[in-house]
mmCIF file of C-alpha atoms in Angstrom:
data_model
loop_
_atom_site.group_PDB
_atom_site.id
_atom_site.type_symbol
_atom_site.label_atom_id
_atom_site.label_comp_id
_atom_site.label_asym_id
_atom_site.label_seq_id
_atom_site.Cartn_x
_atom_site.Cartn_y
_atom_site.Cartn_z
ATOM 1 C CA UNK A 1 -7.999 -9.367 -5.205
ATOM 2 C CA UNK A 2 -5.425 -7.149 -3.622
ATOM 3 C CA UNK A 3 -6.132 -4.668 -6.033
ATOM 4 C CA UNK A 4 -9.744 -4.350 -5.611
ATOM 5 C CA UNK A 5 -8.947 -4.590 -1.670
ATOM 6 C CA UNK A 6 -6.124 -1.606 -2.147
ATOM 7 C CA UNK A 7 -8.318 1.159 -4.054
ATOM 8 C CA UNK A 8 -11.019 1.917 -1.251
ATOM 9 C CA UNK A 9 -8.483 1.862 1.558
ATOM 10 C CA UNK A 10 -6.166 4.381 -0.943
ATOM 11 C CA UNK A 11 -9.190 6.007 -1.437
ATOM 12 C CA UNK A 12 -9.697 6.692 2.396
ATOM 13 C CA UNK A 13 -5.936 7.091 3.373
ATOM 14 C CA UNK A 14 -6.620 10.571 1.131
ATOM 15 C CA UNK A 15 -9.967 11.363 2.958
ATOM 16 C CA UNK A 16 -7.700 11.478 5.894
ATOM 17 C CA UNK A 17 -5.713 14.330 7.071
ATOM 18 C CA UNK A 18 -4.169 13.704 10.330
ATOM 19 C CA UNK A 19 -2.242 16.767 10.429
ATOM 20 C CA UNK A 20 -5.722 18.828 9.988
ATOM 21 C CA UNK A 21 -7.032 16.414 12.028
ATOM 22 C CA UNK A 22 -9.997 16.291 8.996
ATOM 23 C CA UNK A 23 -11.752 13.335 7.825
ATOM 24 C CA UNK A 24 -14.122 14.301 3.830
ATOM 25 C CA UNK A 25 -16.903 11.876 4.692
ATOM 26 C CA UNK A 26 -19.429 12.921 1.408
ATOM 27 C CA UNK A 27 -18.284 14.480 -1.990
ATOM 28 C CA UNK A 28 -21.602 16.213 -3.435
ATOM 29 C CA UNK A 29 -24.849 17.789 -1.995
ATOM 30 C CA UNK A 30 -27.342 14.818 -2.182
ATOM 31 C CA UNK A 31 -30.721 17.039 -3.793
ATOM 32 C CA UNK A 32 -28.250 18.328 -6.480
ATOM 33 C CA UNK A 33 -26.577 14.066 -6.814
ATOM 34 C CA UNK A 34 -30.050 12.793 -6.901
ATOM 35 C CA UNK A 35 -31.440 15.184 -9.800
ATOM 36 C CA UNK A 36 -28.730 14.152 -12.024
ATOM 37 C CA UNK A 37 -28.960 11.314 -14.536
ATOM 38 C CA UNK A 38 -26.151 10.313 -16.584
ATOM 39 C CA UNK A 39 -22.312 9.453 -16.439
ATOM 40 C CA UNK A 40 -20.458 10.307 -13.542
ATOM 41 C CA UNK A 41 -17.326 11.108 -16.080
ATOM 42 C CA UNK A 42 -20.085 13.759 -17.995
ATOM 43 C CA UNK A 43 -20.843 15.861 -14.044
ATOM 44 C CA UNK A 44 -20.073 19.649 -14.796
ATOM 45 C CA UNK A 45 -22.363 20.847 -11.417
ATOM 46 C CA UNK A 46 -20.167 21.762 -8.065
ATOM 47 C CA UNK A 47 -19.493 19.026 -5.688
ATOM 48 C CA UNK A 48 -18.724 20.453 -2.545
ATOM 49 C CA UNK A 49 -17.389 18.038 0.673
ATOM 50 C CA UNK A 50 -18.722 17.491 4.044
ATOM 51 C CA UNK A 51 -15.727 17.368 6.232
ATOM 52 C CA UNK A 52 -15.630 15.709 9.885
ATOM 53 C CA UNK A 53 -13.621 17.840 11.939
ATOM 54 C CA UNK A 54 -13.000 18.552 15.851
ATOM 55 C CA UNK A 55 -15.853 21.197 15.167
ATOM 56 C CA UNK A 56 -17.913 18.731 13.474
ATOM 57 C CA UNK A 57 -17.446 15.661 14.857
ATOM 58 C CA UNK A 58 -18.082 12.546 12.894
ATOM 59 C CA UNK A 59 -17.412 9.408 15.222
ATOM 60 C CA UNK A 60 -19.071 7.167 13.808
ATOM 61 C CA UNK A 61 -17.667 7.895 9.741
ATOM 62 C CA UNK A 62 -14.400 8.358 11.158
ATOM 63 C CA UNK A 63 -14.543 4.812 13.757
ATOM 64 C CA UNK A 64 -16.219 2.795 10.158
ATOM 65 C CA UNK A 65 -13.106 4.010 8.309
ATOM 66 C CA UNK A 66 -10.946 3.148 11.404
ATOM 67 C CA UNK A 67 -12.077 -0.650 11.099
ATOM 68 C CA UNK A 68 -11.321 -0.571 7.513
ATOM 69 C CA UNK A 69 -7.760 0.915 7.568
ATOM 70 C CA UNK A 70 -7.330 -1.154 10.919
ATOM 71 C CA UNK A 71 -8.444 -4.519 8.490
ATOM 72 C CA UNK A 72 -6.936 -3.643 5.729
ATOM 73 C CA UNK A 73 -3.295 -3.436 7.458
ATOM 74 C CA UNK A 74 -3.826 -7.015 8.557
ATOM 75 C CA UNK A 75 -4.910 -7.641 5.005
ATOM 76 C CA UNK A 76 -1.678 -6.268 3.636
ATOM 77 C CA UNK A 77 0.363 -7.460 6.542
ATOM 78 C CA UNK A 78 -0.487 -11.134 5.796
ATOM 79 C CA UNK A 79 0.932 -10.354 1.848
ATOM 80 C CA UNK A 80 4.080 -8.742 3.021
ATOM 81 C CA UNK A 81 3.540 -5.549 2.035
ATOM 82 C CA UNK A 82 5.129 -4.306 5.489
ATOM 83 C CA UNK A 83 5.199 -0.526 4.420
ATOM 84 C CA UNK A 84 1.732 -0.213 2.900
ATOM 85 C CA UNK A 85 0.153 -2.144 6.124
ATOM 86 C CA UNK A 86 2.168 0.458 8.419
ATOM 87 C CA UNK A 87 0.395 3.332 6.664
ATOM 88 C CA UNK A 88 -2.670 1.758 7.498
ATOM 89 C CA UNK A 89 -2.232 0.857 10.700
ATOM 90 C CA UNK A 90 -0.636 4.633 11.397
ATOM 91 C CA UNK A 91 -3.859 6.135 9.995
ATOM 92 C CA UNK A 92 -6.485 4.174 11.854
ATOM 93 C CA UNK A 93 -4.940 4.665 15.291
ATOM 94 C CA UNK A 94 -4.638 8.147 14.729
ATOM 95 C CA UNK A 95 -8.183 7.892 12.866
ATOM 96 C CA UNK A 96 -9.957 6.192 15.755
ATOM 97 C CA UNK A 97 -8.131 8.632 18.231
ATOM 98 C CA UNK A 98 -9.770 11.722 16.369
ATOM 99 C CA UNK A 99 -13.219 9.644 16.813
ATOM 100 C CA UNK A 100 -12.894 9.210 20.411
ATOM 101 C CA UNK A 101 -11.803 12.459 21.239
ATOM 102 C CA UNK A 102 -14.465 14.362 19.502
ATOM 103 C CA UNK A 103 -17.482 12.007 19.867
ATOM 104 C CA UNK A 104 -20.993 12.867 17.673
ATOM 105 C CA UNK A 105 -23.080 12.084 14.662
ATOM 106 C CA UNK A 106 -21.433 13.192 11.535
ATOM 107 C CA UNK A 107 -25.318 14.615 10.463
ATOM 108 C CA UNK A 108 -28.257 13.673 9.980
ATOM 109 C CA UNK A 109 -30.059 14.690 6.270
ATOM 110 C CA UNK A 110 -28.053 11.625 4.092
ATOM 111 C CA UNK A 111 -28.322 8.249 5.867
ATOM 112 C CA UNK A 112 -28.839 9.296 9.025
ATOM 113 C CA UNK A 113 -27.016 7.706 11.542
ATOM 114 C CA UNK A 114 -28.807 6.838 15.167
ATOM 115 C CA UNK A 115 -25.343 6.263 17.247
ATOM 116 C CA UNK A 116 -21.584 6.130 16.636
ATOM 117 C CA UNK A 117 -20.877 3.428 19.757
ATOM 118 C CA UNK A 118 -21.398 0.612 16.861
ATOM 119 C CA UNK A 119 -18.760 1.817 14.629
ATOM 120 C CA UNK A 120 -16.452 2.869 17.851
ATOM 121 C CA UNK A 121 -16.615 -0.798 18.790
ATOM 122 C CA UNK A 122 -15.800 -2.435 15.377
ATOM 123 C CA UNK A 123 -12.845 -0.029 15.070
ATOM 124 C CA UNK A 124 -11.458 -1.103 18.702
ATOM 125 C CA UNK A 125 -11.987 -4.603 18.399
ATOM 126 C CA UNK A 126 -10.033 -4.549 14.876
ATOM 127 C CA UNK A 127 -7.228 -2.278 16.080
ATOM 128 C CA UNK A 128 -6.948 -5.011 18.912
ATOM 129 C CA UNK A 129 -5.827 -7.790 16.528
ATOM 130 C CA UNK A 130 -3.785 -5.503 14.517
ATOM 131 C CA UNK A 131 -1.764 -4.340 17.743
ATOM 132 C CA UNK A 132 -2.696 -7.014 20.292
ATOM 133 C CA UNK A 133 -3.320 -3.288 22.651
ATOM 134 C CA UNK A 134 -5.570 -4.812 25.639
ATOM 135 C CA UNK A 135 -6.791 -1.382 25.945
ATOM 136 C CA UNK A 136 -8.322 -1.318 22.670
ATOM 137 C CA UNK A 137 -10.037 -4.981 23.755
ATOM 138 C CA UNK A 138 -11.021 -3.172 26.736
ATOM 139 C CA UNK A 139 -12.554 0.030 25.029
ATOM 140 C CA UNK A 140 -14.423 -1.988 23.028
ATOM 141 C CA UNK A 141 -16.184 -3.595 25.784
ATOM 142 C CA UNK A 142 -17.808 -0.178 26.909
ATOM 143 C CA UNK A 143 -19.238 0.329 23.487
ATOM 144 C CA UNK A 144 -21.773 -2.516 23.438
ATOM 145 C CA UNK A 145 -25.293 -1.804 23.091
ATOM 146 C CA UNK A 146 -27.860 -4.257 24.929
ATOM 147 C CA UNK A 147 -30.850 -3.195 23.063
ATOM 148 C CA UNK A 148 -32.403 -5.815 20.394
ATOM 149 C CA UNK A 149 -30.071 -6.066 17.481
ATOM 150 C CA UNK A 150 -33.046 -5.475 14.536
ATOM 151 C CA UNK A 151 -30.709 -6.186 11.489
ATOM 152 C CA UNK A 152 -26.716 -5.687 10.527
ATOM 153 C CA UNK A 153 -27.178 -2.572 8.453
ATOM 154 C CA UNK A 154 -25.225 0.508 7.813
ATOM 155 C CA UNK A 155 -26.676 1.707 10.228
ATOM 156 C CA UNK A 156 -26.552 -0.827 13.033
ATOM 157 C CA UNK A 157 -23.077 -2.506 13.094
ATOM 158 C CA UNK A 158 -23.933 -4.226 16.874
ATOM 159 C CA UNK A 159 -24.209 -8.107 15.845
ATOM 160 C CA UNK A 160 -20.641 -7.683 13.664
ATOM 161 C CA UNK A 161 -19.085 -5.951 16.712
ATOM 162 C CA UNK A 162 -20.887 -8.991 19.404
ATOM 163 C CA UNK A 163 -19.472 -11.470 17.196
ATOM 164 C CA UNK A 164 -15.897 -10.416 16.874
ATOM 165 C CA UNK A 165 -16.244 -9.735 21.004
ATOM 166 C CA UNK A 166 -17.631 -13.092 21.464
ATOM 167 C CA UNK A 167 -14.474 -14.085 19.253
ATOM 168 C CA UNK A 168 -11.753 -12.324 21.456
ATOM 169 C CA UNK A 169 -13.469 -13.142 25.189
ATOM 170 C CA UNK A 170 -15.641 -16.042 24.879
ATOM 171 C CA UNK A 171 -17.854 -14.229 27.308
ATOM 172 C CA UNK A 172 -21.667 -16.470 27.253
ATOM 173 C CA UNK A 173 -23.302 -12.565 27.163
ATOM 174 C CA UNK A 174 -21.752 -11.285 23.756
ATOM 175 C CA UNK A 175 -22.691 -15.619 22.333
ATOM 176 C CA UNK A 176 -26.410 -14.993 23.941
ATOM 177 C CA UNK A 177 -26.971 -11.686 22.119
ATOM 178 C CA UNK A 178 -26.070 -13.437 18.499
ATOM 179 C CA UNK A 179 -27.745 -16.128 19.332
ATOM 180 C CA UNK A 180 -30.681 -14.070 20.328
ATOM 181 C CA UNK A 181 -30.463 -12.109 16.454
ATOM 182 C CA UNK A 182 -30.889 -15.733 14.831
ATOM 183 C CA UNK A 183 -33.269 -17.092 16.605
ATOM 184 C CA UNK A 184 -35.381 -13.791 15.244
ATOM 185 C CA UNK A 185 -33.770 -14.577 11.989
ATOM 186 C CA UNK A 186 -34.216 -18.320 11.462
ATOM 187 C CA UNK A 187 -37.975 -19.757 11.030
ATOM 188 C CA UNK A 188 -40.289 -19.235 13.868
ATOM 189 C CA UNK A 189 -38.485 -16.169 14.950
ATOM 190 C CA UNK A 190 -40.013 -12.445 14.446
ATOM 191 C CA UNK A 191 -38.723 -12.190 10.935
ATOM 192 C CA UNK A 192 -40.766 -12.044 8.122
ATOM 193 C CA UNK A 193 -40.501 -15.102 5.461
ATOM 194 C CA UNK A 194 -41.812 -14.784 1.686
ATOM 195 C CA UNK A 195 -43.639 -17.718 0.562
ATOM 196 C CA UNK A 196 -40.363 -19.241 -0.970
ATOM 197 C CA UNK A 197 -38.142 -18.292 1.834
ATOM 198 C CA UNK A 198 -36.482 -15.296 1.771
ATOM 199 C CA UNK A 199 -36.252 -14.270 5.292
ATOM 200 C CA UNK A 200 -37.504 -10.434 4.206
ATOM 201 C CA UNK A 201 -36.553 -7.974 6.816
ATOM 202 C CA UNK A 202 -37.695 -4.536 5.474
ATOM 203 C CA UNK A 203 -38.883 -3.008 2.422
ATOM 204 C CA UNK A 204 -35.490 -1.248 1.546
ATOM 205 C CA UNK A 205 -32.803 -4.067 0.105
ATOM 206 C CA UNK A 206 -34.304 -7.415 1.983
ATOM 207 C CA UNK A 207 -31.571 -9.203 -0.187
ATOM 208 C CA UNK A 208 -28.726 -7.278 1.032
ATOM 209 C CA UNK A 209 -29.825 -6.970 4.453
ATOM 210 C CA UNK A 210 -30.632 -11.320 4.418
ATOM 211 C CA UNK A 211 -27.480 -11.572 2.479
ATOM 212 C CA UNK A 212 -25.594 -9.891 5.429
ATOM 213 C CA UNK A 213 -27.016 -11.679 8.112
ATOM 214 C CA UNK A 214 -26.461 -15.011 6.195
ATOM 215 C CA UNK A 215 -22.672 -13.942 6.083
ATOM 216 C CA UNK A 216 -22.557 -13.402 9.980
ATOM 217 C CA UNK A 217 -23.843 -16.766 10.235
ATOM 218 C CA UNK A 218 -21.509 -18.182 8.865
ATOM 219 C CA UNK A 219 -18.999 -16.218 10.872
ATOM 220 C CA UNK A 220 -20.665 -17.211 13.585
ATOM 221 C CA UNK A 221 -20.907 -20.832 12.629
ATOM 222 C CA UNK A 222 -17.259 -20.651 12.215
ATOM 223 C CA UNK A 223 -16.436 -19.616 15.993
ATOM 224 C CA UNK A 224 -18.761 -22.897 16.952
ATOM 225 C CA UNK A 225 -22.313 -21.217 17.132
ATOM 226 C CA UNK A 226 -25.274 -23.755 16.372
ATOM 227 C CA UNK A 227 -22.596 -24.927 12.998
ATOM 228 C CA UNK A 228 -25.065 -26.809 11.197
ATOM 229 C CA UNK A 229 -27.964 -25.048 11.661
ATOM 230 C CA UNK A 230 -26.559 -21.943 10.568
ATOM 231 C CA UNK A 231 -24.622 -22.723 7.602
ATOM 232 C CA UNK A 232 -27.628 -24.686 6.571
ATOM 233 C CA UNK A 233 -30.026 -21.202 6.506
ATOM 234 C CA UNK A 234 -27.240 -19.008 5.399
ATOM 235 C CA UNK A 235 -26.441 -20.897 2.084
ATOM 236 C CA UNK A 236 -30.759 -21.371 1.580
ATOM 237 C CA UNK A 237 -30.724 -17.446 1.981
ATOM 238 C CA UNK A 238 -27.956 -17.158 -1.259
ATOM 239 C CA UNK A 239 -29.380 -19.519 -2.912
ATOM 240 C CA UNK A 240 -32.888 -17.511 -2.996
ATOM 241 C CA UNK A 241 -30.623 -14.201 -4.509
ATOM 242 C CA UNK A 242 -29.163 -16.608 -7.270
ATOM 243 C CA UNK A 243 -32.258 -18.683 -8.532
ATOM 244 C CA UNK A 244 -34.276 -20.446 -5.865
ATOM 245 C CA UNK A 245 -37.033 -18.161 -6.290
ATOM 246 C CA UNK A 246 -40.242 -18.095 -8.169
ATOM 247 C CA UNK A 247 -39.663 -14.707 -10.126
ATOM 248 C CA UNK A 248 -40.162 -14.790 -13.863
ATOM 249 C CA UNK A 249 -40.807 -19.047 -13.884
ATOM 250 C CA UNK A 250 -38.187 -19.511 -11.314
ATOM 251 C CA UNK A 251 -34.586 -19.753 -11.653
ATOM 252 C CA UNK A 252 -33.919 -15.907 -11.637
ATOM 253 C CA UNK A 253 -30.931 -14.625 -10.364
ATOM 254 C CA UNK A 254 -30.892 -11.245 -8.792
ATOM 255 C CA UNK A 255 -27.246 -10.578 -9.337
ATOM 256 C CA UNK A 256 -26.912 -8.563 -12.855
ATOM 257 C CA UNK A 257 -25.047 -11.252 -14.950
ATOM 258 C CA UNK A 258 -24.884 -14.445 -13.497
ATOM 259 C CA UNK A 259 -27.225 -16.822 -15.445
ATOM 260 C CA UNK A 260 -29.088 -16.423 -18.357
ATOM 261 C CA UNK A 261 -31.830 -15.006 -16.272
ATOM 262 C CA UNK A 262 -31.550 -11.485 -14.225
ATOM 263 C CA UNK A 263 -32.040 -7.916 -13.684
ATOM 264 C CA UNK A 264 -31.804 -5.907 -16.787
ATOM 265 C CA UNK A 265 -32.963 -2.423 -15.838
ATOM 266 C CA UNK A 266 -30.304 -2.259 -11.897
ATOM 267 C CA UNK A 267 -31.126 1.567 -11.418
ATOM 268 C CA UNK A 268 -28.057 2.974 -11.769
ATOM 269 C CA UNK A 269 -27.118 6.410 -13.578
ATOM 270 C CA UNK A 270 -23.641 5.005 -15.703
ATOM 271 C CA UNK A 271 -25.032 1.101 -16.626
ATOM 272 C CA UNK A 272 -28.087 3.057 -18.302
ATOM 273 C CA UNK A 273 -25.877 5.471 -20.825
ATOM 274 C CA UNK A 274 -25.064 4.206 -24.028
ATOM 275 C CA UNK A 275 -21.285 4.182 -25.080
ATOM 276 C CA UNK A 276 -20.003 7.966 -25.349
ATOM 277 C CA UNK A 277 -20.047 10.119 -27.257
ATOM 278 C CA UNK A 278 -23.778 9.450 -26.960
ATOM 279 C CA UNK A 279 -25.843 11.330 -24.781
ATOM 280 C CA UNK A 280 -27.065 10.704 -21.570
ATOM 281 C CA UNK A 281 -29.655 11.728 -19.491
ATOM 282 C CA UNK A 282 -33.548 11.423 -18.083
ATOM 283 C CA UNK A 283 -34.520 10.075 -21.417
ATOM 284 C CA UNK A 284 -32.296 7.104 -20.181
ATOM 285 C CA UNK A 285 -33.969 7.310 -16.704
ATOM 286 C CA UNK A 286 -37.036 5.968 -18.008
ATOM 287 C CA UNK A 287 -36.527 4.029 -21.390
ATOM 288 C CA UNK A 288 -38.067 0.755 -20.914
ATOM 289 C CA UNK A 289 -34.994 -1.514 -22.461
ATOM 290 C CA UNK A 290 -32.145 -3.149 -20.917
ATOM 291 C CA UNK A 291 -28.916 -0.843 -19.383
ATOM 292 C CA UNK A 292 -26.523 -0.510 -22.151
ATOM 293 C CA UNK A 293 -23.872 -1.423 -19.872
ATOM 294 C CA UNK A 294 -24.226 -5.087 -17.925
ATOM 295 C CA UNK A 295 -23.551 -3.965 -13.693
ATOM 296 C CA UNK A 296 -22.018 -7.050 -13.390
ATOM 297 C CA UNK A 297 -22.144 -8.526 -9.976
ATOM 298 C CA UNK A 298 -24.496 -6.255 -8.812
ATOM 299 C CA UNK A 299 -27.430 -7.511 -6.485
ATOM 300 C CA UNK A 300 -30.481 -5.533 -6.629
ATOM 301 C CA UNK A 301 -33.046 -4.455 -3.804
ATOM 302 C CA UNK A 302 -35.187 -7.561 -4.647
ATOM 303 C CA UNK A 303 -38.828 -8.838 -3.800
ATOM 304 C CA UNK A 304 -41.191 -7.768 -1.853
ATOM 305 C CA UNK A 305 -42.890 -9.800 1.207
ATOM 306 C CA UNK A 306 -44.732 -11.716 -1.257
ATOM 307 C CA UNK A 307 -41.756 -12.926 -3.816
ATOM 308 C CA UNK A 308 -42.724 -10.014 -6.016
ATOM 309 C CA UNK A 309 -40.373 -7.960 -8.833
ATOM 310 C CA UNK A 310 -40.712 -5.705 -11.315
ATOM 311 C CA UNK A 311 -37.341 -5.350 -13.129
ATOM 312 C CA UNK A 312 -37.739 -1.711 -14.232
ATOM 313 C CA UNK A 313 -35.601 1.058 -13.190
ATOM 314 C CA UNK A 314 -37.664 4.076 -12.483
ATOM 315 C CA UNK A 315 -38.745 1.578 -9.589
ATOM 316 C CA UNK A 316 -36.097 2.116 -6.794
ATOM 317 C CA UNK A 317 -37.233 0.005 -3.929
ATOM 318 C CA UNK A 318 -37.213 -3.129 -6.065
ATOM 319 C CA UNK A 319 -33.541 -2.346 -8.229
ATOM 320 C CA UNK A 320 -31.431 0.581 -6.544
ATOM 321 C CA UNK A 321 -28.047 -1.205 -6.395
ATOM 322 C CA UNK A 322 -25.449 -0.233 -3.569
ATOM 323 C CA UNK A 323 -22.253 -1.323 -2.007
ATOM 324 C CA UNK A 324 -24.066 -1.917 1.054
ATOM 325 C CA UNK A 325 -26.212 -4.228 -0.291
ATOM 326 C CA UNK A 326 -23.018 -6.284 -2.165
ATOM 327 C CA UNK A 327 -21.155 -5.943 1.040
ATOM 328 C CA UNK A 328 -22.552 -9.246 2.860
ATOM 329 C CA UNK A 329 -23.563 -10.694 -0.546
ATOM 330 C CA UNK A 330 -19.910 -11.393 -1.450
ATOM 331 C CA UNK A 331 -18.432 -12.349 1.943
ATOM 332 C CA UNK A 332 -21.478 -15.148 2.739
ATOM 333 C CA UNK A 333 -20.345 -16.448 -1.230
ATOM 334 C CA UNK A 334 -16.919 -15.930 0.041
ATOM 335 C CA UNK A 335 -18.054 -18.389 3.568
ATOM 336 C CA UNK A 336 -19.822 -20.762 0.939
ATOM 337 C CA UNK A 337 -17.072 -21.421 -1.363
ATOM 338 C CA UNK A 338 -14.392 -21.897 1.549
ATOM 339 C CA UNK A 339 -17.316 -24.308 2.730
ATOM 340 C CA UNK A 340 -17.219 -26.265 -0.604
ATOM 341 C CA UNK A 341 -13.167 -26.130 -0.578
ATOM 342 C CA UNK A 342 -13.267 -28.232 2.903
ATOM 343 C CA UNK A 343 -16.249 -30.511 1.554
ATOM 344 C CA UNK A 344 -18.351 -28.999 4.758
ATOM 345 C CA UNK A 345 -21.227 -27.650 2.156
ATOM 346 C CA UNK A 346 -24.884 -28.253 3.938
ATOM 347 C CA UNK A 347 -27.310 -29.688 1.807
ATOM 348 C CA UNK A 348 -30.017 -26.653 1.702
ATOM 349 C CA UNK A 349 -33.864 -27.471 1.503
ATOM 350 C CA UNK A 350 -35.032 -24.196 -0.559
ATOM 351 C CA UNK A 351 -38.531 -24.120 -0.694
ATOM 352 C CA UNK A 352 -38.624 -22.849 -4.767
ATOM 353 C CA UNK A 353 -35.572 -24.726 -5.999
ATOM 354 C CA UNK A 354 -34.215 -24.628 -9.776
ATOM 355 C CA UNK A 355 -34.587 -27.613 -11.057
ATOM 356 C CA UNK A 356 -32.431 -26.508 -14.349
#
């Protein structure tokens, strides 16, 4: 686990120069990545970076990686690893420095990104319980954002950063405002439901963007928020991604390779090549067979409002895969299993359960 834990956070202690005072935030010009289909090890076409710099400020790349580093030193901390958790905590101090002294959007064209104050807030609030700094607590505090939380998305880190305040202060407005998000969430609220309950958000990933709030409330269950009626929804909302649902006679999972039943076409340019030396390319793009290579672990987009799939990968609404969408996938399984370890498991109610 360390491992897998270890290779982003390596991976963004190099995107980091402190010296330069230069964070690489993208390797590649999208319109060139997006034409290209085939291995990433076969790429011959240039790659150029997109650098955040006092210039070109990027404060809310640079305040995401900030959290991470800022995490990841408690991560390492808690192991022992006292020298790799110092180089952490070194470079997202410094990091989160270089985003507040240069505040702005790192662009625009990519995934364009409405504000920075979200990713600003999560950085403060995690540099607080790395250095116990009151000034970071404080910081983070002027960084909150009042407007309707929509959904926890790449985009819109604002419930993450009210829970983790609500955490740290136990102040009633930062409880109201997640409180607020679920009752939107959960039944009766303003957010969509397909007919066998997946609580379906927006067109683009509804199971990763479900699968994230169902981890928050579990967070939030955690810190004493409405306990059983969270962790009740949040485990009926995973159990919809791994076979409560009606797709293909029920019992599908949409995580590539768990069960006998799931995604076989994930688009996604290295599970569709054969084995090398073979070639790989459009021809791939659009076969109509299984990926050669299993993505295992992967969750897809998913349905649409009506419980809908087609598991073909031309089609990217319903199978682009993405770290954003595993993100809150794997932590609400990580809540769920620490639930079953302390014999605190709900009993869910899914309205399309398998019965296999």
């Amino acid at each position: 686990m360390y491992d897998m834990v270890k290779w982003p956070l390596d991976y963004f202690l190099k995107a980091w120069n402190s010296t330069k005072q230069e964070l690489v935030y993208q390797v590649g010009e999208e319109n060139i990545e997006y034409s290209y289909w085939g291995r990433p090890e076969d790429m011959t076409h240039p790659r150029p970076c997109k650098v955040a710099s006092a210039a070109n400020p990027g404060s809310d790349v640079a305040g995401a990686t900030a959290a991470a580093l800022a995490l990841g030193h408690l991560v390492f901390k808690d192991k022992g690893d006292t020298v790799y958790s110092n180089q952490l905590l070194n470079a997202a101090k410094s990091l989160y420095k270089f985003a507040t002294d240069h505040k702005g959007s790192y662009q625009t064209d990519t995934f364009p990104s409405e504000k920075y104050t979200d990713e600003l807030c999560l950085a403060s609030i995690w540099l607080y319980r790395a250095t116990h700094t009151v000034q970071y607590l404080n910081e983070a505090k002027t960084y909150i954002d009042n407007d309707d939380i929509y959904a926890l998305t790449q985009d819109s880190k604002d419930l993450a950063c009210r829970q983790l305040l609500y955490e740290e202060t136990h102040e009633d407005s930062h409880k109201t405002a997640v409180v607020d998000y679920f009752n939107n969430w959960l039944p009766g609220g303003t957010v969509q439901y397909t007919p066998c309950g997946l609580a379906w958000r927006m067109k683009w990933g509804p199971l990763g963007t479900a699968a994230k709030s169902a981890f928050l409330a579990l967070v939030a269950a955690d810190s004493g928020i409405e306990i059983d009626r969270y962790r009740k929804w949040a485990v009926e909302q995973i159990n919809y991604i791994l076979g409560d649902n009606p797709h293909n006679g029920g019992c599908f999972s949409f995580e590539v390779g768990y069960s006998s039943r799931y995604p076989l076409q994930p688009h996604h340019r290295g599970a569709s090549c054969p084995d090398r030396p073979a070639h790989c390319d459009l021809a791939q793009y659009s076969a109509d067979t299984p990926n050669p290579q299993v993505l295992t672990g992967a969750i897809v987009g998913g349905p649409d409002e009506y419980d809908q799939y087609l598991d073909v990968r031309p089609d990217w609404v319903y199978n682009e895969v993405q770290v954003d969408y595993n993100s809150g996938f794997q932590a609400a399984l990580a809540g769920i299993v620490h639930l079953l370890s302390i014999n605190l498991l709900p009993t869910s109610n899914n309205k399309c359960p398998c019965n296999q």
